[in-house]
Coordinates of C-alpha atoms in Angstrom, one line a residue:
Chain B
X1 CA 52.3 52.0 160.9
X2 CA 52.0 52.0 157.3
X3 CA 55.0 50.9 155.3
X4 CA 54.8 51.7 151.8
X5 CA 57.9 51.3 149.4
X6 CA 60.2 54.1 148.8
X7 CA 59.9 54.7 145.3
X8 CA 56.5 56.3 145.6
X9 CA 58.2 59.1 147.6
X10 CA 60.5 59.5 144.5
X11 CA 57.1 60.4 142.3
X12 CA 57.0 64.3 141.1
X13 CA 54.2 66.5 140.7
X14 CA 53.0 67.9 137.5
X15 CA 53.4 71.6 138.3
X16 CA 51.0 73.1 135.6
X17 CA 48.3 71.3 138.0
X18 CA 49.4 72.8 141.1
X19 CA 48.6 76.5 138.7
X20 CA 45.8 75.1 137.3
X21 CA 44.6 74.4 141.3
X22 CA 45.8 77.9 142.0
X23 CA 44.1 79.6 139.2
X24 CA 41.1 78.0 139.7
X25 CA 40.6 79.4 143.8
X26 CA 42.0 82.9 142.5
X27 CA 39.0 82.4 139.8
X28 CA 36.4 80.7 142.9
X29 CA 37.4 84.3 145.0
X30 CA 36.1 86.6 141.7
X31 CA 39.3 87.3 140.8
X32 CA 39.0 87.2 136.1
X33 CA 42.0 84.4 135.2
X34 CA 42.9 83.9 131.7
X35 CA 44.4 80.0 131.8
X36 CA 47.2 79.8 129.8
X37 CA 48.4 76.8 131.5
X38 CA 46.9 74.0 130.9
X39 CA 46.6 72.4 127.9
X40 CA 43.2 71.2 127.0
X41 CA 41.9 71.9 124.1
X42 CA 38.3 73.8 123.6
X43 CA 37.4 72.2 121.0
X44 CA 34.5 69.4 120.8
X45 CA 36.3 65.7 119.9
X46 CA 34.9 66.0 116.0
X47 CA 31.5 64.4 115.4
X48 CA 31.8 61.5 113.0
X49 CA 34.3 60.4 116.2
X50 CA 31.4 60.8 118.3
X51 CA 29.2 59.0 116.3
X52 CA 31.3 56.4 116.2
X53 CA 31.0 55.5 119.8
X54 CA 27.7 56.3 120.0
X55 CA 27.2 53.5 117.5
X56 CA 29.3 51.1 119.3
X57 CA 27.8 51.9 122.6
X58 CA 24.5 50.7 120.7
X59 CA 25.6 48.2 118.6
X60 CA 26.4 46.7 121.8
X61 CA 30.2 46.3 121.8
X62 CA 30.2 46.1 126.0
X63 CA 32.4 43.0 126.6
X64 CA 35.9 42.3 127.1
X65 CA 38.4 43.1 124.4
X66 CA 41.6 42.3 124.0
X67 CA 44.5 43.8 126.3
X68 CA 46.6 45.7 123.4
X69 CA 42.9 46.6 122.1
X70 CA 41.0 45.4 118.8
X71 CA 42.3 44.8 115.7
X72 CA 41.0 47.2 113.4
X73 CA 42.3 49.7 115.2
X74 CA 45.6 48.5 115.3
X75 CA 45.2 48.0 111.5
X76 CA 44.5 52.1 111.3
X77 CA 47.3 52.8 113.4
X78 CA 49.6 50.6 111.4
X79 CA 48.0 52.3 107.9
X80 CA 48.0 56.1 109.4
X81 CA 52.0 54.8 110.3
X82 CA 52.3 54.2 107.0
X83 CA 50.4 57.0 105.6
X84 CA 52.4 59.9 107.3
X85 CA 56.3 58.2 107.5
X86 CA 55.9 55.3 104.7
X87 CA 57.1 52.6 107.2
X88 CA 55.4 49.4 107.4
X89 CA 54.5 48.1 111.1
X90 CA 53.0 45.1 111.7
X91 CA 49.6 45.7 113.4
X92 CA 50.7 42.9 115.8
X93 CA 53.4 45.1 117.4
X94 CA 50.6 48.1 117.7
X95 CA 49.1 48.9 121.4
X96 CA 46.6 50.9 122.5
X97 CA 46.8 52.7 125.2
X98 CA 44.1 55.4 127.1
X99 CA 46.5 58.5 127.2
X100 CA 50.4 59.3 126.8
X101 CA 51.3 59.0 130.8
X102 CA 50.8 55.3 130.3
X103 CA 53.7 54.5 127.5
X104 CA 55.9 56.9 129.4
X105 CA 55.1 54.6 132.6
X106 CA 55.5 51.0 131.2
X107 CA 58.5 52.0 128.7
X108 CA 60.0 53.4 131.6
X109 CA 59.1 50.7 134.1
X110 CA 60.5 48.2 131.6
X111 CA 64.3 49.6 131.6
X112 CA 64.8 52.1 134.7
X113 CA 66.6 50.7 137.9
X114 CA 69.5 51.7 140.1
X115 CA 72.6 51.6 138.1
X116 CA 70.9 52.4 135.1
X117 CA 70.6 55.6 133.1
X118 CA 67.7 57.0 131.2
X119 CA 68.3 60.2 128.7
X120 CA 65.3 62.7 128.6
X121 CA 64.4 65.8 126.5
X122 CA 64.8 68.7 128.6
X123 CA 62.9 71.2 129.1
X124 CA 60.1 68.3 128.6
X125 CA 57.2 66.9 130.1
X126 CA 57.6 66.7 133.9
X127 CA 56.9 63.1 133.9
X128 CA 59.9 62.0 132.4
X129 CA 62.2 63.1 135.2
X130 CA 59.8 61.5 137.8
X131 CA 59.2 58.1 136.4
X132 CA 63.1 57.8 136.3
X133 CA 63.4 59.1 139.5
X134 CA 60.1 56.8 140.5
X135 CA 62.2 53.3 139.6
X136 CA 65.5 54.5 140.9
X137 CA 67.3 54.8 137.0
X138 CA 69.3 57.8 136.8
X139 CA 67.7 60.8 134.9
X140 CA 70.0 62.3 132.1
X141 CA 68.8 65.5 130.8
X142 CA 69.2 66.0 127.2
X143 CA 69.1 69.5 126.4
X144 CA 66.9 70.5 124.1
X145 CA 67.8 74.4 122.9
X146 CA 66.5 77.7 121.7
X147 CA 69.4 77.5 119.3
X148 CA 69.0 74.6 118.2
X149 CA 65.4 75.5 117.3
X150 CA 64.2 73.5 120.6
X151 CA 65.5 70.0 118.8
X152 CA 67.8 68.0 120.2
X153 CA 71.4 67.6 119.0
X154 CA 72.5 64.4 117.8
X155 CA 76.1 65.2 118.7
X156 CA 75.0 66.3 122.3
X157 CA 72.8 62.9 122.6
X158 CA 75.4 60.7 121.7
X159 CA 77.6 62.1 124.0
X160 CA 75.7 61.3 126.7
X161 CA 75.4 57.4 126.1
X162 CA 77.1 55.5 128.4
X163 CA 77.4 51.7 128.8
X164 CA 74.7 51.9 131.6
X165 CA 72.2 53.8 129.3
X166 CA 69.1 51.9 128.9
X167 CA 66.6 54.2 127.4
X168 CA 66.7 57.4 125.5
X169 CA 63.0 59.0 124.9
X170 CA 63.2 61.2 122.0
X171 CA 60.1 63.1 121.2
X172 CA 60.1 65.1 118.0
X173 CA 59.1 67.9 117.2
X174 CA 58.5 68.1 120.9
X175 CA 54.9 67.3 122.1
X176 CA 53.9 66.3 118.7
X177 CA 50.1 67.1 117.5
X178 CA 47.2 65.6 116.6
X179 CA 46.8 62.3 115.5
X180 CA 43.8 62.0 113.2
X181 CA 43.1 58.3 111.7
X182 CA 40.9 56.9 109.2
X183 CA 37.3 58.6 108.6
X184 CA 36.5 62.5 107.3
X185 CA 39.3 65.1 108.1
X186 CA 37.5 68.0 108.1
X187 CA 37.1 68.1 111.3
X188 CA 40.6 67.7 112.1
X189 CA 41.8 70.3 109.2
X190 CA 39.8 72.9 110.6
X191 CA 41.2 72.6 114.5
X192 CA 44.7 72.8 112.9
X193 CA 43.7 75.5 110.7
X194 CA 42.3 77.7 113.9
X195 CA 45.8 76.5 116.2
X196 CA 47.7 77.9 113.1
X197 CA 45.5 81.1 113.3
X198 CA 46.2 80.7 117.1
X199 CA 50.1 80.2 117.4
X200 CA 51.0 83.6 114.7
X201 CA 48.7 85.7 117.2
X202 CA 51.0 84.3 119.9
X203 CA 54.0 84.7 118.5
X204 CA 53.5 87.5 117.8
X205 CA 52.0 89.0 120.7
X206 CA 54.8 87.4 123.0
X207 CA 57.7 89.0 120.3
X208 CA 56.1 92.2 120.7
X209 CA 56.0 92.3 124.7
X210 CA 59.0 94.3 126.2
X211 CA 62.0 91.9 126.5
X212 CA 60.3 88.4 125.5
X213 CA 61.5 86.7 122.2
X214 CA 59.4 83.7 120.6
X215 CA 60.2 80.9 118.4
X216 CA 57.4 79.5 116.3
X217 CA 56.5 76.3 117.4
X218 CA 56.3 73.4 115.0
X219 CA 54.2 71.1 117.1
X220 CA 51.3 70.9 119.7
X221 CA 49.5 74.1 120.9
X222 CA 52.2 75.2 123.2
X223 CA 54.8 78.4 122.7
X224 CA 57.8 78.5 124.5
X225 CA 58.7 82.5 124.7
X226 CA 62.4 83.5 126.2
X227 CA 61.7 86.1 128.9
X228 CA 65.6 85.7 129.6
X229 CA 65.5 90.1 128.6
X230 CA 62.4 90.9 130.9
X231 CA 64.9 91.4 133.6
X232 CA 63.2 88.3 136.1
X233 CA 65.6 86.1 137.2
X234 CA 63.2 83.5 137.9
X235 CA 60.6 82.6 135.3
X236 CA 58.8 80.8 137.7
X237 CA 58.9 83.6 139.8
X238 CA 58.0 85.9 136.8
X239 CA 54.9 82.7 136.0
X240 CA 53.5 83.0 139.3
X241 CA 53.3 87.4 139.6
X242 CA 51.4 86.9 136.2
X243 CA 48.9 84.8 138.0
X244 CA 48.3 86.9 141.2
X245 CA 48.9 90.3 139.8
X246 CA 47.9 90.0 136.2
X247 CA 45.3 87.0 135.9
X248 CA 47.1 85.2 133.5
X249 CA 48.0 81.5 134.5
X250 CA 51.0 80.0 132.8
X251 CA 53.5 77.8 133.6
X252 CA 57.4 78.7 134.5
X253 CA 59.9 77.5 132.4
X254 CA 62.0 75.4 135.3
X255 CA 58.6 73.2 135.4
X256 CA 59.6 71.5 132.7
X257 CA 63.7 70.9 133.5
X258 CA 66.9 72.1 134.3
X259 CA 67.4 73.7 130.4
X260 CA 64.0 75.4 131.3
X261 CA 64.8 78.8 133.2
X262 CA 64.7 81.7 131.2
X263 CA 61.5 80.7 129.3
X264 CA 57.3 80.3 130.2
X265 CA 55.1 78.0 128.7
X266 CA 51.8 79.2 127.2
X267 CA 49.0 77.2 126.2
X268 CA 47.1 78.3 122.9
X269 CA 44.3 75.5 123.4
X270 CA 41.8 78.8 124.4
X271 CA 40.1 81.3 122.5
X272 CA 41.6 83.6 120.2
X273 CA 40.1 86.5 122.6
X274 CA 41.7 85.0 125.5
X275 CA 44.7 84.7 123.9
X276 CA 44.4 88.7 123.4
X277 CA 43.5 89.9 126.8
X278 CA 46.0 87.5 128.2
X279 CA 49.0 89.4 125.9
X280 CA 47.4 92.3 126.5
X281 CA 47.8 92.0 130.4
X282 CA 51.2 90.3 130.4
X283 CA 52.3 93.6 128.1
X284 CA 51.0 95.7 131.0
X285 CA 52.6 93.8 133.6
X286 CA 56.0 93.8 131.9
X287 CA 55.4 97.5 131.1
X288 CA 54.7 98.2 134.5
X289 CA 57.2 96.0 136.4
X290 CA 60.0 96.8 134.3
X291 CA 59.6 101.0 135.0
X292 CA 59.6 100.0 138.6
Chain N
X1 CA 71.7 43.8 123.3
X2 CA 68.0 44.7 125.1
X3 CA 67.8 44.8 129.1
X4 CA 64.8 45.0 130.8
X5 CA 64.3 44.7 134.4
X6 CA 64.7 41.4 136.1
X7 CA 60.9 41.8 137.7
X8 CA 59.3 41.3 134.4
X9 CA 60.5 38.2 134.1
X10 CA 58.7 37.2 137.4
X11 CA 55.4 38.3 136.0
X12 CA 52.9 35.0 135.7
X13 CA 50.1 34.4 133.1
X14 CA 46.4 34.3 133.5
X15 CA 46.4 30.7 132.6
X16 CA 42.8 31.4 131.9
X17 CA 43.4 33.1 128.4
X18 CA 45.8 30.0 127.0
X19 CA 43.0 28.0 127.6
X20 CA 41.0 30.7 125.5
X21 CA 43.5 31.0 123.1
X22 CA 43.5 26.7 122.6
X23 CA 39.8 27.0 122.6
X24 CA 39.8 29.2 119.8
X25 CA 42.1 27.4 117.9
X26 CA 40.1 24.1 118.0
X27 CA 37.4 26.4 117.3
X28 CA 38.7 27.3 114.1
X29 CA 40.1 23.5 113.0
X30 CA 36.0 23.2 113.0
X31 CA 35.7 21.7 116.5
X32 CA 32.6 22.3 118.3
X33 CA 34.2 23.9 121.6
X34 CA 31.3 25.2 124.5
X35 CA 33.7 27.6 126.5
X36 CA 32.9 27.7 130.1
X37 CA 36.8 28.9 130.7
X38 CA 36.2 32.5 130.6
X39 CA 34.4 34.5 133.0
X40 CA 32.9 36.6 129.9
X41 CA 29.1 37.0 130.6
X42 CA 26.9 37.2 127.9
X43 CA 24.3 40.2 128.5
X44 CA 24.0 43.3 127.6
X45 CA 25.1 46.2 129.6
X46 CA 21.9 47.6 131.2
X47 CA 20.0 49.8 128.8
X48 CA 20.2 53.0 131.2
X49 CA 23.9 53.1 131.5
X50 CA 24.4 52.6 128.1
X51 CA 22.1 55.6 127.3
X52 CA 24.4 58.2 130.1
X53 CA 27.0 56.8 128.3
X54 CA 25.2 58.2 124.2
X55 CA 23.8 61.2 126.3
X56 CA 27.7 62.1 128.1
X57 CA 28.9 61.6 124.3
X58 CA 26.1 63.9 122.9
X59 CA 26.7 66.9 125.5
X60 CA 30.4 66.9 124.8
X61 CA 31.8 65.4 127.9
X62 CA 35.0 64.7 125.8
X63 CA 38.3 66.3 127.7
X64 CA 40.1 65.5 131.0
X65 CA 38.8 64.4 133.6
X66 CA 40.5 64.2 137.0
X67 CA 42.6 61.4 137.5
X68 CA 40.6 60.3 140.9
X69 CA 37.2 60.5 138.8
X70 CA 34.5 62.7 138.1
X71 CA 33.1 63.8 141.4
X72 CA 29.6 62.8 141.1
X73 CA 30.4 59.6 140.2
X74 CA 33.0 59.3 143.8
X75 CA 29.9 60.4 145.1
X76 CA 27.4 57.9 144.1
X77 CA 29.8 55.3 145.2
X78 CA 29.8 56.5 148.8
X79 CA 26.7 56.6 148.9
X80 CA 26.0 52.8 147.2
X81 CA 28.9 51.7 150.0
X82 CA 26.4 53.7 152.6
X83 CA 23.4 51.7 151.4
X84 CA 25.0 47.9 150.7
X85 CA 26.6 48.2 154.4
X86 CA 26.3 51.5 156.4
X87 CA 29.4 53.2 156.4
X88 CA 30.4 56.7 155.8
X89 CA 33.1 56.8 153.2
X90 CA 34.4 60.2 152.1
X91 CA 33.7 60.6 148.3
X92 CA 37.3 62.2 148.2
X93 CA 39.1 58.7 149.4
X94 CA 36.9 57.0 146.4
X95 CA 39.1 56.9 143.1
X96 CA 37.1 55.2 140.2
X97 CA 39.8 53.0 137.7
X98 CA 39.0 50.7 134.7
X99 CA 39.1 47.8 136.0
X100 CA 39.8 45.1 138.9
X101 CA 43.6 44.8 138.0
X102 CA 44.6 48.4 138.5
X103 CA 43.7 48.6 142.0
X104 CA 45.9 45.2 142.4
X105 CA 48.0 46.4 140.4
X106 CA 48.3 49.7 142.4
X107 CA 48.1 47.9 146.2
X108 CA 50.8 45.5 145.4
X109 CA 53.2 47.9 143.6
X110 CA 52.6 50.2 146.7
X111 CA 53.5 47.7 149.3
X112 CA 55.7 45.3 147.6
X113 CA 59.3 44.7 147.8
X114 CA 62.1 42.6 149.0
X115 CA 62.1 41.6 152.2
X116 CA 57.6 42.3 152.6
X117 CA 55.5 39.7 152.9
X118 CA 52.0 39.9 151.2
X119 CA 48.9 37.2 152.3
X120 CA 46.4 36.6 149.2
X121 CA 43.4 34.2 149.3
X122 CA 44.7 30.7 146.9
X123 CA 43.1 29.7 145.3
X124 CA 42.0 32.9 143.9
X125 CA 42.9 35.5 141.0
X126 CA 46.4 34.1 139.5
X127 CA 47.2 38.1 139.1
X128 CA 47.9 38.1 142.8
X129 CA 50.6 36.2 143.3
X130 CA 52.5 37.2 139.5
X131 CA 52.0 40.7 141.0
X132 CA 53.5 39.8 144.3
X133 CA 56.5 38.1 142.5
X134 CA 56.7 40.8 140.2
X135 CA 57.3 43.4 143.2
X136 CA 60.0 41.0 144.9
X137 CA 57.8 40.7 147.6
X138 CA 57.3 37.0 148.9
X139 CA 53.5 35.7 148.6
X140 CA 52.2 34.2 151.3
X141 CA 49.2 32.3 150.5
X142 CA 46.2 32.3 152.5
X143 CA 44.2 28.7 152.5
X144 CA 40.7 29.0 150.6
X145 CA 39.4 25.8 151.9
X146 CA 36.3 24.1 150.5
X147 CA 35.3 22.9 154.5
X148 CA 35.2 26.6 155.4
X149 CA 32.8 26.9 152.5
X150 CA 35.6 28.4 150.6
X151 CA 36.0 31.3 152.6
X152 CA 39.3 32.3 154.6
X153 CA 39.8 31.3 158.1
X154 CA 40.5 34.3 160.6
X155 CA 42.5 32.1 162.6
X156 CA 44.6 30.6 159.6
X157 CA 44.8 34.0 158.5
X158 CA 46.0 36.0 161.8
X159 CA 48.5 33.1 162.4
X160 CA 50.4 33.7 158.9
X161 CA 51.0 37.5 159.8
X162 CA 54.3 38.3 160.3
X163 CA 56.2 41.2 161.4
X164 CA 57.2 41.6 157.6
X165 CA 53.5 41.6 156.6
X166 CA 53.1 44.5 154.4
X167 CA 49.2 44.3 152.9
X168 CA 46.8 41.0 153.0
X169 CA 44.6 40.8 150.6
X170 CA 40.6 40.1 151.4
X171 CA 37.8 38.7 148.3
X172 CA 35.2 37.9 150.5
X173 CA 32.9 36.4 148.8
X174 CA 35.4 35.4 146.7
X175 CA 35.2 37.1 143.4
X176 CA 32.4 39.1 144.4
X177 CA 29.1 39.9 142.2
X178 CA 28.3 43.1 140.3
X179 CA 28.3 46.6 141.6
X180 CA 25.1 48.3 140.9
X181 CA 25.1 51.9 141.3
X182 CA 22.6 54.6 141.5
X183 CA 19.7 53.9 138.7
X184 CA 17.1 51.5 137.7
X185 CA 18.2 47.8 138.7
X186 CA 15.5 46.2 136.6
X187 CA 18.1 45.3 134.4
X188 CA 20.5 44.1 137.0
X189 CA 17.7 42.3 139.3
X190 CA 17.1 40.1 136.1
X191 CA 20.8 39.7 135.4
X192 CA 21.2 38.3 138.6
X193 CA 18.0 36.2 138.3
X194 CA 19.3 34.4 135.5
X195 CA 22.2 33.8 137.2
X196 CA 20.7 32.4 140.1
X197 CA 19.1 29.9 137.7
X198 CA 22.5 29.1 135.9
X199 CA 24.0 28.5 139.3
X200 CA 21.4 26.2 140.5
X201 CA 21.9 24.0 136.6
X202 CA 25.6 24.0 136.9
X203 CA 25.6 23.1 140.7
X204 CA 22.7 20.3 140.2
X205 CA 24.7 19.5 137.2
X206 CA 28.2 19.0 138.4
X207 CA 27.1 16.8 141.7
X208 CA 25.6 14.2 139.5
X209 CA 28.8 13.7 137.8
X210 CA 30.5 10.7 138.6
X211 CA 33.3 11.3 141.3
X212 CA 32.2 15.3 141.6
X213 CA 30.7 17.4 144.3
X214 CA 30.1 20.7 144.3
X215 CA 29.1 23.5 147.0
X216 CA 26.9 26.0 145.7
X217 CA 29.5 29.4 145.4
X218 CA 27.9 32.5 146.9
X219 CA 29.3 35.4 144.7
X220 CA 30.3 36.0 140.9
X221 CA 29.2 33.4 138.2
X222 CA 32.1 30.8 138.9
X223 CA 31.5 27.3 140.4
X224 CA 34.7 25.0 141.5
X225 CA 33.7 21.9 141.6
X226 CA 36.0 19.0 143.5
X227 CA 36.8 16.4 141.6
X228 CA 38.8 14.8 143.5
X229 CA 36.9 11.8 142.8
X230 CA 37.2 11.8 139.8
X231 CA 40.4 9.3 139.6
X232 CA 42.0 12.0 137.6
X233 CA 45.3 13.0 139.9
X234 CA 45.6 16.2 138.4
X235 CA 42.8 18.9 138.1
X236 CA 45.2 20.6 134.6
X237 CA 45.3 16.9 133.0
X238 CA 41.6 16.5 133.5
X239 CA 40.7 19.9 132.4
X240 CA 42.7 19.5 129.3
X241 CA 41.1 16.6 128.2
X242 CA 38.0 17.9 128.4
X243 CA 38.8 20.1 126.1
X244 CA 40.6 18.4 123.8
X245 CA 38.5 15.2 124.0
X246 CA 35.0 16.3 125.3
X247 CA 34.9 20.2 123.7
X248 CA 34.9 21.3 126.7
X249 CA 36.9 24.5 128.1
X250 CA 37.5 24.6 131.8
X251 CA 40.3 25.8 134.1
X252 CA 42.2 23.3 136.4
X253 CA 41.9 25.1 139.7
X254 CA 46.0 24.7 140.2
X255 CA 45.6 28.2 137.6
X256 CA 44.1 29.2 140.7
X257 CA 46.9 28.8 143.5
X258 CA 48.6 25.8 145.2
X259 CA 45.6 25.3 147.3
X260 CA 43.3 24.6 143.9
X261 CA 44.5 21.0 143.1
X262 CA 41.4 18.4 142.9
X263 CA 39.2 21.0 141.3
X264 CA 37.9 23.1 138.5
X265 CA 36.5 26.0 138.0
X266 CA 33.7 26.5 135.2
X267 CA 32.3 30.0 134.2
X268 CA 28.1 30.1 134.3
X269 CA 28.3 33.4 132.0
X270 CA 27.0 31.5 129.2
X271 CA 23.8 30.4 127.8
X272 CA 21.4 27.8 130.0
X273 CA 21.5 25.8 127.0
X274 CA 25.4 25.5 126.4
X275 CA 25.4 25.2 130.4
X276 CA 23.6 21.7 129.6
X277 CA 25.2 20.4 126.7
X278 CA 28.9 21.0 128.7
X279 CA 27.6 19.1 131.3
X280 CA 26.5 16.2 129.0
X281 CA 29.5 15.7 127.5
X282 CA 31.4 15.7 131.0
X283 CA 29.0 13.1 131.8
X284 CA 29.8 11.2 128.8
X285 CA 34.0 11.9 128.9
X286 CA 34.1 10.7 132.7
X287 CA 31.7 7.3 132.2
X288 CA 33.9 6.7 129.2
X289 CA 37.3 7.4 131.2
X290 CA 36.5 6.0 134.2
X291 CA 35.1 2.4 132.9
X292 CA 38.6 2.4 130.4

């Protein structure tokens, strides 16, 4: 029989998948989704990027490099560091790494183990919780609040340090954007331009739809609308009736933590046009369901 | 004060890339170093892969992927598996990483703990056993023996499995060649032409040193010569003074596992020409060491 250690039966799932693999076989049956729940963004990586590794890839830069990845990139890292927060870093303490998931994993795999506690933002990205949970540590949610203008509280976060904490993951302003380095920014000041153009229409769709009140958020292309007044107990009850009965995938608040319910996450990395059906059908669903 | 998890402690170096790093140090005192330590090789990748890879680039192939691997890609390497040795593997059990260490990595992590016992070919890849340690696990080291023609023995093998046997780990042949997929293999035919011809140098080479012998290896671009008879009691002392002395990097095969003492191991990924020279100043350090 195969044994395999414990901790791997402590992994989560990331739930805006399991919607994304739901909205994609209500999509493969005919049925028209507008996906609101995932975040990828529909714009082209911009081309001087592009060009880049096209010259590298002919230059013939194949081989081996070195495990926390060249130099000159560190160096832009540490420059871009110094650029946006005017703090010097040392290249040599720069890493690179091929996505998010993987600091989250080693920073996490460094510090968590039974007996120890590890504070979170929550609501937050899923993985947090399920790396703690992954190594045994104890998750401590830190509560990250509407009134609070979805920061965290440096009174509330002290308050939950203990002598057993060993990590506290602070992500500010949550699920930060963009980071553009050396070379042209065009490219880059016109994607932030169109998410700007992107996250009023969403605001101020959602604060128009019966019941649903919406922050502006300062970072990323996600809005986090209170639907606490729709009258649905359950966001991710109220998430997944959007999906089946009005085509619009997007992910229930309690996806992202306990501090979650009572809210829905929306993607805004889609189409301005999208973006309009979508609000127009959740404003017809609400309508609807709320008369009934 | 900072804490981190006991288990990093127990993760082991690639001996491999010290002896790198004191290569390139000499290196840049001005000494003339010929580095046959690393198994870096020194071609190109294959003209056809490198233009999928502009083309890919080009056509905007630029957000997520899944995390298994694109699908035709899983596909094309059930179908190389089908055509190297006949078996059916479903493209949906293929997961495609960067990388030899991550499946390691990943297989060790997901068997390994206190109290499991893991069987791994030594000598062989030093990230085995600092894995194995790493996990809490307890390696078990499977005997590479050079009258077996380097390869493991079934019955050594079966009689080390235990009821606490969690995974055994199988390189057979040892550090096995390059994977070829669908495409042209022009390029790859004469990649592995020329290192037919650098095996057959180095292994000529090596046996008409004094005190050396060497079987010809059967997969990669690594030979591991014994040296046994060399006078030098330990493989580490000898390979260091060919470094330091003769310009020279190698590995001591002790890097390799407790079963690599009385040889080293020399990388062929280099040039035919720096292949010779290496072996002409061994030739000259061990006449000179053995008549002092």
């Amino acid at each position: 029989m195969l044994t395999t250690v414990d901790a791997f039966g402590r992994i989560g799932e990331e739930n805006a998948f399991a919607v994304l693999a739901r909205a994609t076989a209500l999509a493969a049956e005919g049925r028209d989704i507008i996906n609101l729940g995932i975040g990828q963004p529909d714009f082209r990586t911009p081309e001087h990027i592009v060009e880049a590794a096209i010259k590298a890839l002919k230059d013939g830069a194949h081989g081996y490099t070195p495990s926390v990845g060249i130099l000159p990139l560190r160096e832009a890292v540490s420059r871009d560091l110094n650029r946006r927060y005017g703090v010097e870093v040392d290249p040599n303490l720069v890493m690179i790494v091929p996505g998010g998931k993987v600091t989250m994993y080693a920073a996490i795999r460094l510090f968590g183990e039974p007996g120890a506690e590890i504070l979170y933002p929550d609501p937050g990205f899923p993985i947090y919780r399920s790396m703690i949970e992954h190594t045994g540590a104890t998750p401590v949610p830190v509560p990250i609040r509407e009134e609070n203008g979805f920061a965290f509280s440096a009174e509330e976060t002290l308050a939950l340090i203990t002598p057993r904490t060993r990590l506290l993951i602070i992500n500010s302003p949550a699920n930060a954007g963009i980071a553009a380095l050396d070379g042209p920014h065009e490219a880059v000041t016109a994607m932030v331009a169109e998410f700007d153009r992107r996250r009023a229409l969403v605001v101020e769709g959602l604060n128009a739809l019966p019941g649903v009140s919406c922050a502006t958020p300062r970072g990323a292309f996600y809005a986090f609308p209170n639907v606490s007044g729709t009258g649905w107990g359950s966001a991710k009850a109220l998430a997944s009736a959007l999906l089946e009965e009005a085509g619009v995938a997007v992910i229930g608040g309690p996806d992202f933590g306990v501090h979650g319910e009572g809210y829905l996450r929306l993607s805004y990395a889609n189409s301005a046009e999208n973006i309009r059906a979508a609000l127009e059908r959740m404003d017809g669903f609400l309508r609807k369901r709320a008369a009934a």
